[in-house]
Amino acid sequence: MAEVVWAQFLSPAGRLLEKPVSQVRQERLEERGEVWRPTRYRGRRAIATWWRPAGQAHLAGCASLGALEAALSLEFDPQVVSFTGWPVRLAWADSAQGYVPDFFARLADGRARLLVCQTSQRTAGGWEETSRLLKAAGEQAGWEVRVHPGADDTAAAANRQRLARYRHTRLADADTARVLHQVFARPRPFTDGVAASALPELATVARALHLVWERELLIDWSTPFVPARSLVWSPRGVR
């Protein structure tokens, strides 16, 4: 018989619950509070911080810069609807040790995803045992489990980091989008297209970059984004 994985998580009212992970399938863990937070101490090398997913009221905790990068990858993934940090602790039924995955995400098709950073070790057994625990939890709860590969120094990653500040839905504007799809009907440098729109420059730059983040306007993500030179185009093309 397979070893049973148990899950600790908070109820909507904030009460700590503990159940076999197979009984947690229907729980909306992406909406729950944290069951763990990193301990502050002198000499700590990891930098704990918080990420605010666009369109969500709560913050997602990140225990390190690597986890912050992982949160950004979740934010950029079009499959991910919402996510949060540290809402569940996993442990074998007969173990006092536990592991808290970095993120729990809900996908557009209703599935759940655990995203973990391999460097975020919170068990004494090392990564091999943690990996076995995560695999078993995923199988028993029906969750997808992914491991964030670590630091990404590609141009695409740098572009995501730069454009993430324009991810928020408050920058969406249908009238501006309509004009920008027209001016970028054919590829042209970003700055030229904004100028050709004849719209107020500062607001239009922010709204145009929001469209780039949402992939409603397209760029070559594999090369550094330079507004004066990088080509931008609309997937709608010429009408």
Short mmCIF file of C-alpha atoms in Angstrom, two decimals:
data_model
loop_
_atom_site.label_atom_id
_atom_site.label_comp_id
_atom_site.label_asym_id
_atom_site.label_seq_id
_atom_site.Cartn_x
_atom_site.Cartn_y
_atom_site.Cartn_z
CA MET A 1 0.00 0.00 0.00
CA ALA A 2 1.28 3.47 -0.90
CA GLU A 3 2.36 5.72 1.96
CA VAL A 4 -0.30 8.27 2.83
CA VAL A 5 0.59 11.95 2.63
CA TRP A 6 -1.12 14.31 5.06
CA ALA A 7 -1.79 17.99 4.50
CA GLN A 8 -2.04 20.83 7.00
CA PHE A 9 -3.88 23.96 5.81
CA LEU A 10 -6.12 26.71 7.07
CA SER A 11 -9.90 26.71 6.81
CA PRO A 12 -11.62 29.81 5.33
CA ALA A 13 -12.06 30.95 8.94
CA GLY A 14 -8.33 30.54 9.65
CA ARG A 15 -8.51 27.33 11.70
CA LEU A 16 -5.68 24.83 11.17
CA LEU A 17 -6.92 21.60 9.60
CA GLU A 18 -5.14 18.32 8.94
CA LYS A 19 -6.37 15.69 6.47
CA PRO A 20 -5.01 13.02 4.14
CA VAL A 21 -4.04 14.92 1.00
CA SER A 22 -6.44 12.79 -1.03
CA GLN A 23 -9.28 14.53 0.83
CA VAL A 24 -8.03 18.02 -0.07
CA ARG A 25 -8.80 17.86 -3.80
CA GLN A 26 -11.76 20.25 -3.57
CA GLU A 27 -10.12 22.74 -1.20
CA ARG A 28 -9.39 26.16 -2.73
CA LEU A 29 -5.95 26.40 -1.19
CA GLU A 30 -5.02 29.31 -3.47
CA GLU A 31 -7.45 31.37 -1.37
CA ARG A 32 -6.09 30.36 2.06
CA GLY A 33 -3.56 31.92 4.38
CA GLU A 34 0.00 30.74 5.00
CA VAL A 35 0.83 27.79 7.23
CA TRP A 36 4.49 28.85 7.34
CA ARG A 37 6.62 31.97 7.03
CA PRO A 38 10.41 32.23 6.82
CA THR A 39 12.16 32.91 10.10
CA ARG A 40 14.05 36.18 10.35
CA TYR A 41 17.54 35.95 11.78
CA ARG A 42 20.87 37.75 11.53
CA GLY A 43 22.97 36.48 8.65
CA ARG A 44 20.07 35.03 6.65
CA ARG A 45 21.17 35.00 3.01
CA ALA A 46 17.76 34.40 1.42
CA ILE A 47 15.63 37.50 0.90
CA ALA A 48 12.01 37.01 1.90
CA THR A 49 9.60 39.27 0.06
CA TRP A 50 6.02 39.43 -1.23
CA TRP A 51 4.49 39.33 -4.69
CA ARG A 52 1.07 40.73 -5.51
CA PRO A 53 -0.56 38.70 -8.31
CA ALA A 54 -2.47 40.92 -10.73
CA GLY A 55 -6.17 41.08 -9.98
CA GLN A 56 -5.82 39.44 -6.54
CA ALA A 57 -6.21 41.08 -3.15
CA HIS A 58 -3.73 38.86 -1.29
CA LEU A 59 0.05 38.69 -1.49
CA ALA A 60 2.09 35.57 -2.27
CA GLY A 61 5.09 35.07 -0.01
CA CYS A 62 8.49 34.35 -1.56
CA ALA A 63 11.24 32.93 0.65
CA SER A 64 14.09 33.90 -1.69
CA LEU A 65 14.92 35.76 -4.89
CA GLY A 66 14.62 32.41 -6.67
CA ALA A 67 11.08 32.04 -5.37
CA LEU A 68 10.31 35.60 -6.48
CA GLU A 69 11.42 34.58 -9.98
CA ALA A 70 9.16 31.52 -9.74
CA ALA A 71 6.21 33.74 -8.76
CA LEU A 72 6.86 35.87 -11.82
CA SER A 73 6.82 32.74 -13.99
CA LEU A 74 3.42 31.80 -12.56
CA GLU A 75 2.15 35.31 -13.19
CA PHE A 76 3.25 35.14 -16.82
CA ASP A 77 1.79 31.67 -17.45
CA PRO A 78 -1.54 32.08 -19.32
CA GLN A 79 -2.79 28.80 -17.80
CA VAL A 80 -2.57 30.17 -14.24
CA VAL A 81 -5.70 31.91 -12.94
CA SER A 82 -4.56 32.56 -9.35
CA PHE A 83 -1.88 31.45 -6.90
CA THR A 84 -0.54 32.02 -3.42
CA GLY A 85 2.46 31.07 -1.31
CA TRP A 86 2.85 28.55 1.54
CA PRO A 87 -0.82 27.50 2.03
CA VAL A 88 -0.14 23.83 2.75
CA ARG A 89 2.34 21.69 4.68
CA LEU A 90 2.85 18.12 3.44
CA ALA A 91 4.15 15.22 5.51
CA TRP A 92 4.13 11.44 5.61
CA ALA A 93 1.49 10.03 7.96
CA ASP A 94 4.10 8.75 10.44
CA SER A 95 6.53 11.67 10.24
CA ALA A 96 6.95 14.76 12.36
CA GLN A 97 8.86 16.43 9.53
CA GLY A 98 7.00 18.40 6.90
CA TYR A 99 7.58 20.35 3.70
CA VAL A 100 5.84 23.54 2.59
CA PRO A 101 5.77 23.97 -1.22
CA ASP A 102 6.53 27.48 -2.38
CA PHE A 103 3.33 28.05 -4.35
CA PHE A 104 -0.12 26.58 -4.93
CA ALA A 105 -1.75 27.66 -8.21
CA ARG A 106 -5.16 27.19 -9.80
CA LEU A 107 -5.23 26.66 -13.55
CA ALA A 108 -7.87 27.80 -16.02
CA ASP A 109 -9.14 24.24 -16.48
CA GLY A 110 -9.65 23.81 -12.73
CA ARG A 111 -6.55 21.71 -12.05
CA ALA A 112 -4.13 22.61 -9.25
CA ARG A 113 -0.36 23.01 -9.51
CA LEU A 114 2.35 22.94 -6.86
CA LEU A 115 5.44 24.92 -7.84
CA VAL A 116 8.56 24.44 -5.74
CA CYS A 117 12.08 25.82 -5.82
CA GLN A 118 14.61 23.06 -5.31
CA THR A 119 16.75 25.33 -3.13
CA SER A 120 13.81 25.95 -0.74
CA GLN A 121 14.65 23.01 1.55
CA ARG A 122 12.55 22.79 4.68
CA THR A 123 13.08 19.13 5.49
CA ALA A 124 16.02 17.35 7.05
CA GLY A 125 16.04 14.51 4.49
CA GLY A 126 17.26 16.53 1.53
CA TRP A 127 15.84 16.97 -1.92
CA GLU A 128 15.51 13.29 -2.83
CA GLU A 129 13.09 12.62 0.02
CA THR A 130 11.27 15.90 -0.62
CA SER A 131 10.84 14.96 -4.27
CA ARG A 132 9.35 11.60 -3.28
CA LEU A 133 6.93 13.33 -0.90
CA LEU A 134 5.83 15.81 -3.57
CA LYS A 135 5.34 13.09 -6.17
CA ALA A 136 3.18 11.06 -3.79
CA ALA A 137 1.15 14.14 -2.80
CA GLY A 138 0.56 15.00 -6.44
CA GLU A 139 -0.63 11.48 -7.23
CA GLN A 140 -2.92 11.27 -4.20
CA ALA A 141 -4.45 14.74 -4.56
CA GLY A 142 -4.47 14.94 -8.35
CA TRP A 143 -2.15 17.95 -8.33
CA GLU A 144 0.40 18.80 -10.98
CA VAL A 145 3.86 19.20 -9.43
CA ARG A 146 6.56 21.31 -11.07
CA VAL A 147 10.05 22.27 -9.94
CA HIS A 148 11.25 25.76 -10.81
CA PRO A 149 14.58 25.33 -12.62
CA GLY A 150 16.35 28.16 -10.80
CA ALA A 151 17.98 31.37 -12.00
CA ASP A 152 17.16 32.27 -15.59
CA ASP A 153 19.55 34.72 -17.23
CA THR A 154 17.96 34.63 -20.69
CA ALA A 155 16.67 37.69 -22.53
CA ALA A 156 13.13 36.36 -22.15
CA ALA A 157 13.48 36.29 -18.35
CA ALA A 158 14.89 39.82 -18.31
CA ASN A 159 11.99 41.00 -20.48
CA ARG A 160 9.48 39.38 -18.13
CA GLN A 161 11.07 41.05 -15.12
CA ARG A 162 11.04 44.44 -16.83
CA LEU A 163 7.47 44.21 -18.10
CA ALA A 164 5.99 42.64 -14.96
CA ARG A 165 5.38 46.10 -13.49
CA TYR A 166 2.77 46.57 -16.24
CA ARG A 167 0.88 43.34 -15.47
CA HIS A 168 -1.91 44.94 -13.43
CA THR A 169 -5.40 44.91 -14.88
CA ARG A 170 -5.94 48.58 -14.01
CA LEU A 171 -3.83 49.39 -17.09
CA ALA A 172 -6.27 47.68 -19.45
CA ASP A 173 -8.13 50.15 -21.65
CA ALA A 174 -10.26 48.93 -24.55
CA ASP A 175 -10.21 52.22 -26.50
CA THR A 176 -6.42 52.50 -26.31
CA ALA A 177 -6.05 48.84 -27.25
CA ARG A 178 -8.20 49.35 -30.35
CA VAL A 179 -5.96 52.18 -31.57
CA LEU A 180 -2.73 50.31 -30.79
CA HIS A 181 -3.85 47.22 -32.69
CA GLN A 182 -4.31 49.51 -35.69
CA VAL A 183 -0.94 51.27 -35.44
CA PHE A 184 0.88 47.98 -34.87
CA ALA A 185 -0.99 46.17 -37.66
CA ARG A 186 2.46 45.82 -39.24
CA PRO A 187 5.69 45.42 -37.18
CA ARG A 188 7.24 48.73 -36.13
CA PRO A 189 9.41 49.96 -33.25
CA PHE A 190 7.49 50.35 -30.00
CA THR A 191 8.29 54.07 -29.59
CA ASP A 192 7.24 54.85 -33.17
CA GLY A 193 3.92 53.10 -32.73
CA VAL A 194 3.12 54.96 -29.51
CA ALA A 195 3.91 58.28 -31.21
CA ALA A 196 1.78 57.36 -34.25
CA SER A 197 -1.21 56.64 -32.02
CA ALA A 198 -1.54 60.38 -31.24
CA LEU A 199 -2.65 59.42 -27.73
CA PRO A 200 -1.19 60.89 -24.49
CA GLU A 201 2.33 59.47 -24.35
CA LEU A 202 2.82 58.42 -20.70
CA ALA A 203 -0.53 56.68 -20.30
CA THR A 204 -0.25 55.04 -23.71
CA VAL A 205 3.22 53.65 -23.00
CA ALA A 206 1.95 51.96 -19.82
CA ARG A 207 -1.16 50.60 -21.54
CA ALA A 208 0.83 49.39 -24.54
CA LEU A 209 3.31 47.57 -22.30
CA HIS A 210 0.36 45.97 -20.50
CA LEU A 211 -0.79 44.64 -23.87
CA VAL A 212 2.73 43.30 -24.51
CA TRP A 213 2.70 41.56 -21.11
CA GLU A 214 -0.70 40.04 -21.94
CA ARG A 215 0.63 38.95 -25.38
CA GLU A 216 -2.11 40.98 -27.05
CA LEU A 217 0.74 42.84 -28.73
CA LEU A 218 3.69 40.67 -29.74
CA ILE A 219 7.45 41.08 -29.45
CA ASP A 220 10.44 38.81 -29.94
CA TRP A 221 10.84 37.64 -26.34
CA SER A 222 14.17 35.97 -27.13
CA THR A 223 15.94 39.33 -27.60
CA PRO A 224 16.23 42.25 -25.15
CA PHE A 225 13.27 44.62 -25.38
CA VAL A 226 14.46 48.14 -26.30
CA PRO A 227 11.50 50.47 -26.90
CA ALA A 228 13.23 52.61 -29.53
CA ARG A 229 14.31 49.60 -31.60
CA SER A 230 12.30 46.50 -30.73
CA LEU A 231 9.55 45.65 -33.19
CA VAL A 232 6.00 45.26 -31.91
CA TRP A 233 3.07 43.91 -33.89
CA SER A 234 -0.54 42.94 -33.44
CA PRO A 235 -1.54 39.29 -33.89
CA ARG A 236 -4.66 40.61 -35.64
CA GLY A 237 -2.54 41.83 -38.54
CA VAL A 238 -3.78 44.10 -41.29
CA ARG A 239 -7.58 44.26 -41.61
#
